[in-house]
JSON list of C-alpha atoms in Angstrom, two decimals:
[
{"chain": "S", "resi": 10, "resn": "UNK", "atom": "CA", "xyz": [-18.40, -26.66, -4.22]},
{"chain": "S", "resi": 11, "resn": "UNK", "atom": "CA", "xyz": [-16.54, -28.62, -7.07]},
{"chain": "S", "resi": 12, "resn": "UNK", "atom": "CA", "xyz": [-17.83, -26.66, -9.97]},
{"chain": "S", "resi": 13, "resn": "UNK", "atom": "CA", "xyz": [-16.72, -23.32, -7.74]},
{"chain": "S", "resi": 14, "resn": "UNK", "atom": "CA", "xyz": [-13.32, -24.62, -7.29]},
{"chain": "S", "resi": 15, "resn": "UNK", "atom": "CA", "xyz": [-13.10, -26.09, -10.99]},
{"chain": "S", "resi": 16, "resn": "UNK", "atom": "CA", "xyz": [-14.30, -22.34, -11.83]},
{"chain": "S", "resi": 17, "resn": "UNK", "atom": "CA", "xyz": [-11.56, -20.56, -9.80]},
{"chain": "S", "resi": 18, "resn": "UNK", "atom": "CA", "xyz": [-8.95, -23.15, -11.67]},
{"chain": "S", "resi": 19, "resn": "UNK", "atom": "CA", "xyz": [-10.34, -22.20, -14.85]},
{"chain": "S", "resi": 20, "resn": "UNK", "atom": "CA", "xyz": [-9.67, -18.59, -14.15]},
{"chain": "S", "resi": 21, "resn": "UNK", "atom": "CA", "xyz": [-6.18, -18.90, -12.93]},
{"chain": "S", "resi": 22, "resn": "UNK", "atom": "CA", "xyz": [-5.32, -21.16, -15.86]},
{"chain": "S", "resi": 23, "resn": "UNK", "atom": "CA", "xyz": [-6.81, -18.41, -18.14]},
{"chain": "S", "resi": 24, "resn": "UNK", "atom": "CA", "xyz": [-4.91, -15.73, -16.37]},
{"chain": "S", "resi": 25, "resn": "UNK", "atom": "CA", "xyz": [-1.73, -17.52, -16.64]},
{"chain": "S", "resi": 26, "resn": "UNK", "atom": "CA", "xyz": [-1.59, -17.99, -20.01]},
{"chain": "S", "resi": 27, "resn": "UNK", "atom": "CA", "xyz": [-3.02, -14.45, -20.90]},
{"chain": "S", "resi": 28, "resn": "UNK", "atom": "CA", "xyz": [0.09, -13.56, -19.21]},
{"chain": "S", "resi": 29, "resn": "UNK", "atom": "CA", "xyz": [2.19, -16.04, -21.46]},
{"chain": "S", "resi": 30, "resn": "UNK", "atom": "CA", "xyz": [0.51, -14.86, -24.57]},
{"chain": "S", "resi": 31, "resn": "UNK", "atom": "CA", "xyz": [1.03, -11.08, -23.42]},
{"chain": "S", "resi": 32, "resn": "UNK", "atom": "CA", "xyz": [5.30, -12.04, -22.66]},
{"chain": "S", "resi": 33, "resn": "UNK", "atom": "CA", "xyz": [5.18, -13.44, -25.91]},
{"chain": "S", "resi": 34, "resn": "UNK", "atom": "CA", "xyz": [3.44, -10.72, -27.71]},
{"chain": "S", "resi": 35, "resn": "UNK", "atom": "CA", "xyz": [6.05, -8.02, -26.14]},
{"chain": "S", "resi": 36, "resn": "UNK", "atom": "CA", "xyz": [8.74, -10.39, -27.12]},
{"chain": "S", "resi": 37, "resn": "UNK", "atom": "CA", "xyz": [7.50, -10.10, -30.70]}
]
């Protein structure tokens, strides 16, 4: 159950800076 929930983390983390990086990239 831990390594799930770790996983799901890891993906919303991931997500969430994609999203960052993709602001930052229209920004530019």
């Amino acid at each position: 159950m831990e390594a799930t929930e770790n996983e799901i983390m890891t993906v919303q983390e991931v997500a969430q800076y994609l999203r960052l990086a993709e602001a930052t990239v229209y920004k530019l």
